[in-house]
PDB file of C-alpha atoms in Angstrom:
ATOM      1  CA  MET I   1      22.943   2.971   3.489  1.00  0.00           C
ATOM      2  CA  LYS I   2      21.454  -0.370   2.532  1.00  0.00           C
ATOM      3  CA  SER I   3      18.331  -2.014   3.660  1.00  0.00           C
ATOM      4  CA  ASP I   4      17.190  -5.543   2.439  1.00  0.00           C
ATOM      5  CA  ILE I   5      13.790  -6.155   3.715  1.00  0.00           C
ATOM      6  CA  ILE I   6      11.442  -9.203   3.228  1.00  0.00           C
ATOM      7  CA  LEU I   7       7.805  -8.326   3.694  1.00  0.00           C
ATOM      8  CA  ALA I   8       5.598 -11.267   4.423  1.00  0.00           C
ATOM      9  CA  GLY I   9       2.000 -12.176   5.108  1.00  0.00           C
ATOM     10  CA  VAL I  10      -1.120 -13.566   3.696  1.00  0.00           C
ATOM     11  CA  GLY I  11      -3.165 -12.250   0.809  1.00  0.00           C
ATOM     12  CA  GLY I  12      -5.426  -9.369   1.645  1.00  0.00           C
ATOM     13  CA  GLN I  13      -3.489  -8.312   4.867  1.00  0.00           C
ATOM     14  CA  GLY I  14      -1.846  -5.197   3.077  1.00  0.00           C
ATOM     15  CA  ILE I  15       1.704  -6.336   2.641  1.00  0.00           C
ATOM     16  CA  LEU I  16       2.017  -4.978  -0.778  1.00  0.00           C
ATOM     17  CA  THR I  17       0.619  -1.698   0.429  1.00  0.00           C
ATOM     18  CA  ILE I  18       3.553  -1.447   2.734  1.00  0.00           C
ATOM     19  CA  ALA I  19       5.910  -2.169  -0.143  1.00  0.00           C
ATOM     20  CA  THR I  20       4.159   0.618  -2.185  1.00  0.00           C
ATOM     21  CA  ILE I  21       4.635   3.099   0.672  1.00  0.00           C
ATOM     22  CA  LEU I  22       8.234   2.195   1.364  1.00  0.00           C
ATOM     23  CA  GLY I  23       9.029   2.412  -2.423  1.00  0.00           C
ATOM     24  CA  ALA I  24       7.518   5.922  -2.723  1.00  0.00           C
ATOM     25  CA  ALA I  25       9.285   7.088   0.435  1.00  0.00           C
ATOM     26  CA  ALA I  26      12.676   5.666  -0.727  1.00  0.00           C
ATOM     27  CA  LEU I  27      12.341   7.374  -4.175  1.00  0.00           C
ATOM     28  CA  LYS I  28      11.427  10.725  -2.501  1.00  0.00           C
ATOM     29  CA  ASP I  29      14.464  10.347  -0.280  1.00  0.00           C
ATOM     30  CA  ASN I  30      16.613   9.789  -3.372  1.00  0.00           C
ATOM     31  CA  LEU I  31      17.498   6.296  -2.840  1.00  0.00           C
ATOM     32  CA  TYR I  32      17.802   3.375  -5.105  1.00  0.00           C
ATOM     33  CA  LEU I  33      15.143   0.703  -4.998  1.00  0.00           C
ATOM     34  CA  LYS I  34      14.576  -2.896  -6.339  1.00  0.00           C
ATOM     35  CA  GLN I  35      11.410  -4.799  -5.448  1.00  0.00           C
ATOM     36  CA  ALA I  36      10.324  -8.456  -6.341  1.00  0.00           C
ATOM     37  CA  GLU I  37       6.885  -9.694  -5.437  1.00  0.00           C
ATOM     38  CA  VAL I  38       5.447 -13.123  -5.022  1.00  0.00           C
ATOM     39  CA  HIS I  39       1.726 -13.013  -4.694  1.00  0.00           C
ATOM     40  CA  GLY I  40       1.008 -16.729  -4.502  1.00  0.00           C
ATOM     41  CA  MET I  41      -2.538 -17.536  -3.840  1.00  0.00           C
ATOM     42  CA  SER I  42      -3.316 -14.185  -2.404  1.00  0.00           C
ATOM     43  CA  GLN I  43      -7.052 -14.040  -3.057  1.00  0.00           C
ATOM     44  CA  ARG I  44      -7.397 -17.316  -1.210  1.00  0.00           C
ATOM     45  CA  GLY I  45      -5.355 -16.317   1.864  1.00  0.00           C
ATOM     46  CA  GLY I  46      -2.084 -17.655   0.599  1.00  0.00           C
ATOM     47  CA  ASP I  47       1.511 -16.567   1.006  1.00  0.00           C
ATOM     48  CA  VAL I  48       2.300 -13.071  -0.152  1.00  0.00           C
ATOM     49  CA  GLN I  49       5.854 -11.715   0.107  1.00  0.00           C
ATOM     50  CA  SER I  50       8.019  -9.051  -1.351  1.00  0.00           C
ATOM     51  CA  ASN I  51      11.885  -8.514  -1.587  1.00  0.00           C
ATOM     52  CA  LEU I  52      12.495  -4.787  -1.119  1.00  0.00           C
ATOM     53  CA  ARG I  53      16.061  -3.558  -1.481  1.00  0.00           C
ATOM     54  CA  ILE I  54      16.917   0.039  -0.782  1.00  0.00           C
ATOM     55  CA  SER I  55      20.275   1.603  -0.984  1.00  0.00           C
ATOM     56  CA  SER I  56      22.117   4.931  -1.425  1.00  0.00           C
ATOM     57  CA  ASN I  57      24.165   3.070  -4.125  1.00  0.00           C
ATOM     58  CA  PRO I  58      22.982   1.308  -7.183  1.00  0.00           C
ATOM     59  CA  ILE I  59      21.390  -2.184  -6.759  1.00  0.00           C
ATOM     60  CA  TYR I  60      21.941  -4.868  -9.268  1.00  0.00           C
ATOM     61  CA  SER I  61      19.594  -7.674  -8.183  1.00  0.00           C
ATOM     62  CA  ASP I  62      16.059  -7.524  -6.758  1.00  0.00           C
ATOM     63  CA  LEU I  63      16.316 -10.863  -4.925  1.00  0.00           C
ATOM     64  CA  ILE I  64      17.731 -10.993  -1.258  1.00  0.00           C
ATOM     65  CA  PRO I  65      19.972 -14.106  -0.702  1.00  0.00           C
ATOM     66  CA  TYR I  66      19.723 -16.379   2.193  1.00  0.00           C
ATOM     67  CA  GLY I  67      21.273 -14.940   5.393  1.00  0.00           C
ATOM     68  CA  SER I  68      21.333 -11.333   4.282  1.00  0.00           C
ATOM     69  CA  ALA I  69      18.066  -9.758   5.020  1.00  0.00           C
ATOM     70  CA  ASP I  70      18.263  -6.825   7.381  1.00  0.00           C
ATOM     71  CA  LEU I  71      14.616  -7.139   8.302  1.00  0.00           C
ATOM     72  CA  ILE I  72      11.744  -9.399   8.090  1.00  0.00           C
ATOM     73  CA  VAL I  73       8.409  -7.562   8.429  1.00  0.00           C
ATOM     74  CA  SER I  74       5.307  -9.873   8.762  1.00  0.00           C
ATOM     75  CA  LEU I  75       1.709  -9.500   9.519  1.00  0.00           C
ATOM     76  CA  GLU I  76       1.421 -13.140  10.393  1.00  0.00           C
ATOM     77  CA  PRO I  77       3.833 -15.069  12.766  1.00  0.00           C
ATOM     78  CA  MET I  78       4.112 -18.268  10.731  1.00  0.00           C
ATOM     79  CA  GLU I  79       4.885 -16.339   7.588  1.00  0.00           C
ATOM     80  CA  ALA I  80       7.592 -14.405   9.504  1.00  0.00           C
ATOM     81  CA  LEU I  81       9.045 -17.806  10.599  1.00  0.00           C
ATOM     82  CA  ARG I  82       9.055 -19.041   7.089  1.00  0.00           C
ATOM     83  CA  TYR I  83      11.608 -16.274   5.994  1.00  0.00           C
ATOM     84  CA  VAL I  84      13.964 -16.567   8.926  1.00  0.00           C
ATOM     85  CA  PRO I  85      16.530 -18.449   6.918  1.00  0.00           C
ATOM     86  CA  TYR I  86      16.966 -15.151   4.989  1.00  0.00           C
ATOM     87  CA  LEU I  87      17.833 -13.119   8.067  1.00  0.00           C
ATOM     88  CA  SER I  88      21.258 -11.887   8.701  1.00  0.00           C
ATOM     89  CA  ASP I  89      22.966 -12.558  12.058  1.00  0.00           C
ATOM     90  CA  GLU I  90      22.264  -8.880  13.038  1.00  0.00           C
ATOM     91  CA  GLY I  91      18.895  -8.580  11.341  1.00  0.00           C
ATOM     92  CA  TRP I  92      15.472  -7.976  13.090  1.00  0.00           C
ATOM     93  CA  VAL I  93      12.197  -9.706  12.812  1.00  0.00           C
ATOM     94  CA  VAL I  94       9.033  -7.484  13.303  1.00  0.00           C
ATOM     95  CA  THR I  95       5.900  -9.343  13.279  1.00  0.00           C
ATOM     96  CA  ASN I  96       2.230  -9.445  14.418  1.00  0.00           C
ATOM     97  CA  THR I  97       1.578 -12.182  17.018  1.00  0.00           C
ATOM     98  CA  ASN I  98      -2.144 -12.734  15.861  1.00  0.00           C
ATOM     99  CA  PRO I  99      -2.103 -15.753  13.636  1.00  0.00           C
ATOM    100  CA  PHE I 100      -4.180 -16.075  10.333  1.00  0.00           C
ATOM    101  CA  VAL I 101      -5.128 -19.596  10.691  1.00  0.00           C
ATOM    102  CA  ASN I 102      -6.009 -20.611   7.049  1.00  0.00           C
ATOM    103  CA  ILE I 103      -4.628 -24.177   7.098  1.00  0.00           C
ATOM    104  CA  ASP I 104      -5.882 -27.260   9.069  1.00  0.00           C
ATOM    105  CA  ASN I 105      -2.467 -28.134  10.284  1.00  0.00           C
ATOM    106  CA  TYR I 106      -1.479 -24.572  11.494  1.00  0.00           C
ATOM    107  CA  PRO I 107       1.252 -25.186  14.238  1.00  0.00           C
ATOM    108  CA  ASP I 108       0.668 -24.435  17.901  1.00  0.00           C
ATOM    109  CA  ILE I 109       1.111 -20.509  18.246  1.00  0.00           C
ATOM    110  CA  LYS I 110       3.395 -21.012  21.288  1.00  0.00           C
ATOM    111  CA  GLU I 111       5.736 -23.174  19.259  1.00  0.00           C
ATOM    112  CA  VAL I 112       5.773 -20.529  16.444  1.00  0.00           C
ATOM    113  CA  GLU I 113       6.354 -17.808  19.026  1.00  0.00           C
ATOM    114  CA  SER I 114       9.223 -19.782  20.649  1.00  0.00           C
ATOM    115  CA  GLU I 115      10.945 -20.352  17.409  1.00  0.00           C
ATOM    116  CA  LEU I 116      10.668 -16.555  16.628  1.00  0.00           C
ATOM    117  CA  GLU I 117      12.117 -15.689  19.987  1.00  0.00           C
ATOM    118  CA  SER I 118      15.073 -17.780  19.329  1.00  0.00           C
ATOM    119  CA  CYS I 119      15.918 -15.419  16.494  1.00  0.00           C
ATOM    120  CA  GLY I 120      17.284 -12.885  19.070  1.00  0.00           C
ATOM    121  CA  ASN I 121      16.245  -9.577  17.597  1.00  0.00           C
ATOM    122  CA  VAL I 122      12.459  -9.649  17.584  1.00  0.00           C
ATOM    123  CA  VAL I 123       9.658  -7.068  17.885  1.00  0.00           C
ATOM    124  CA  ALA I 124       6.351  -9.076  18.150  1.00  0.00           C
ATOM    125  CA  PHE I 125       3.017  -7.867  19.442  1.00  0.00           C
ATOM    126  CA  ASN I 126      -0.561  -8.036  18.671  1.00  0.00           C
ATOM    127  CA  MET I 127      -0.761  -5.334  15.971  1.00  0.00           C
ATOM    128  CA  ASP I 128      -4.543  -6.116  15.300  1.00  0.00           C
ATOM    129  CA  GLU I 129      -5.354  -5.199  18.734  1.00  0.00           C
ATOM    130  CA  THR I 130      -3.348  -2.019  18.506  1.00  0.00           C
ATOM    131  CA  ALA I 131      -5.287  -1.054  15.408  1.00  0.00           C
ATOM    132  CA  LYS I 132      -8.577  -1.818  17.069  1.00  0.00           C
ATOM    133  CA  SER I 133      -7.659   0.466  20.129  1.00  0.00           C
ATOM    134  CA  LEU I 134      -7.071   3.206  17.697  1.00  0.00           C
ATOM    135  CA  MET I 135     -10.600   2.549  16.228  1.00  0.00           C
ATOM    136  CA  SER I 136      -9.144   1.632  13.033  1.00  0.00           C
ATOM    137  CA  PRO I 137      -9.169  -2.231  12.677  1.00  0.00           C
ATOM    138  CA  ARG I 138      -8.079  -2.385   9.096  1.00  0.00           C
ATOM    139  CA  SER I 139      -4.840  -0.511   9.783  1.00  0.00           C
ATOM    140  CA  SER I 140      -2.806  -3.442  11.242  1.00  0.00           C
ATOM    141  CA  ASN I 141      -0.438  -3.048   8.322  1.00  0.00           C
ATOM    142  CA  MET I 142       0.256   0.520   9.220  1.00  0.00           C
ATOM    143  CA  VAL I 143       0.945  -0.520  12.903  1.00  0.00           C
ATOM    144  CA  LEU I 144       3.467  -3.029  11.469  1.00  0.00           C
ATOM    145  CA  LEU I 145       5.068  -0.444   9.179  1.00  0.00           C
ATOM    146  CA  GLY I 146       5.487   1.946  11.962  1.00  0.00           C
ATOM    147  CA  ALA I 147       6.900  -0.928  14.188  1.00  0.00           C
ATOM    148  CA  ALA I 148       9.498  -1.689  11.571  1.00  0.00           C
ATOM    149  CA  SER I 149      10.427   1.920  10.762  1.00  0.00           C
ATOM    150  CA  PRO I 150      13.006   2.463  13.294  1.00  0.00           C
ATOM    151  CA  PHE I 151      15.075  -0.289  11.399  1.00  0.00           C
ATOM    152  CA  ILE I 152      14.623   1.390   8.059  1.00  0.00           C
ATOM    153  CA  ASP I 153      16.913   4.158   7.030  1.00  0.00           C
ATOM    154  CA  ILE I 154      14.359   6.432   5.421  1.00  0.00           C
ATOM    155  CA  LYS I 155      13.221   9.691   7.082  1.00  0.00           C
ATOM    156  CA  VAL I 156       9.942   9.281   8.914  1.00  0.00           C
ATOM    157  CA  GLU I 157       8.568  12.382   7.314  1.00  0.00           C
ATOM    158  CA  GLU I 158       8.915  10.679   3.860  1.00  0.00           C
ATOM    159  CA  ILE I 159       7.051   7.457   5.128  1.00  0.00           C
ATOM    160  CA  GLU I 160       4.118   9.504   6.412  1.00  0.00           C
ATOM    161  CA  SER I 161       4.067  11.476   3.370  1.00  0.00           C
ATOM    162  CA  ALA I 162       3.835   8.492   1.198  1.00  0.00           C
ATOM    163  CA  ILE I 163       0.999   7.092   3.379  1.00  0.00           C
ATOM    164  CA  ALA I 164      -0.775  10.405   3.155  1.00  0.00           C
ATOM    165  CA  ASN I 165      -0.434  10.287  -0.624  1.00  0.00           C
ATOM    166  CA  LEU I 166      -1.489   6.743  -1.075  1.00  0.00           C
ATOM    167  CA  PHE I 167      -4.624   7.200   1.052  1.00  0.00           C
ATOM    168  CA  ALA I 168      -5.520  10.704  -0.075  1.00  0.00           C
ATOM    169  CA  LYS I 169      -8.362   9.741  -2.399  1.00  0.00           C
ATOM    170  CA  LYS I 170     -10.109   8.019   0.593  1.00  0.00           C
ATOM    171  CA  GLY I 171     -10.338  11.271   2.545  1.00  0.00           C
ATOM    172  CA  GLU I 172      -8.558  12.960   5.438  1.00  0.00           C
ATOM    173  CA  LYS I 173     -10.042  10.798   8.112  1.00  0.00           C
ATOM    174  CA  ILE I 174      -8.568   7.665   6.491  1.00  0.00           C
ATOM    175  CA  VAL I 175      -5.245   9.339   6.068  1.00  0.00           C
ATOM    176  CA  ASN I 176      -5.084  10.505   9.700  1.00  0.00           C
ATOM    177  CA  SER I 177      -6.014   7.078  11.056  1.00  0.00           C
ATOM    178  CA  ASN I 178      -3.411   5.294   9.046  1.00  0.00           C
ATOM    179  CA  ILE I 179      -0.651   7.834  10.089  1.00  0.00           C
ATOM    180  CA  GLU I 180      -1.917   7.420  13.757  1.00  0.00           C
ATOM    181  CA  ALA I 181      -1.563   3.551  13.299  1.00  0.00           C
ATOM    182  CA  PHE I 182       1.865   4.052  11.862  1.00  0.00           C
ATOM    183  CA  ARG I 183       2.789   6.280  14.747  1.00  0.00           C
ATOM    184  CA  ALA I 184       1.461   3.920  17.335  1.00  0.00           C
ATOM    185  CA  GLY I 185       3.685   0.997  15.874  1.00  0.00           C
ATOM    186  CA  ARG I 186       6.672   3.083  15.868  1.00  0.00           C
ATOM    187  CA  LYS I 187       6.254   4.168  19.428  1.00  0.00           C
ATOM    188  CA  TYR I 188       6.009   0.607  20.501  1.00  0.00           C
ATOM    189  CA  THR I 189       9.284  -0.316  19.005  1.00  0.00           C
ATOM    190  CA  GLU I 190      11.038   2.758  20.280  1.00  0.00           C
ATOM    191  CA  ASN I 191       9.955   2.056  23.896  1.00  0.00           C
ATOM    192  CA  LEU I 192      11.136  -1.540  23.503  1.00  0.00           C
ATOM    193  CA  ILE I 193      14.422  -0.549  22.124  1.00  0.00           C
ATOM    194  CA  LYS I 194      14.939   1.945  25.002  1.00  0.00           C
ATOM    195  CA  SER I 195      14.187  -0.561  27.752  1.00  0.00           C
TER     196      SER I 195
END
């Protein structure tokens, strides 16, 4: 088993929270893990990305080479597009379609969506709206994690356990809302794959 995952987004969206959860779940599942993060200008809404490599065998580098990522997971469509050159031919892009317009020359969202669709294997939907519909608007990142989870070879129970552990100090209500958001994202992708 091997998963090379690029997590991408904008500072403050919760990308590094996803990396923390997947890392904890992978270790609990007795898998090897290497991670490299680039925080960029995260406090000013800049690019944040993490290379996450998970395997049943030892891993010798924490960086993912061009053309070999199994999965690009992004909370922002233009940030997903930025990392497409890293995607393998069989890889998947899982992204939020709601843009975080933080620059004056942000490209037309229809052009961004069209470029993403040309990648072939894409799961793209408005994860912010899904989170809001669950009365948990700050859990878009958990919707994203759920949507990406069918492509990650880690037991769902381990991911949910890692979510519960991470948010435990915030109380049962926060734990439950984040797990509910995770499940909603997972259900969306499962339904998409079946059709």
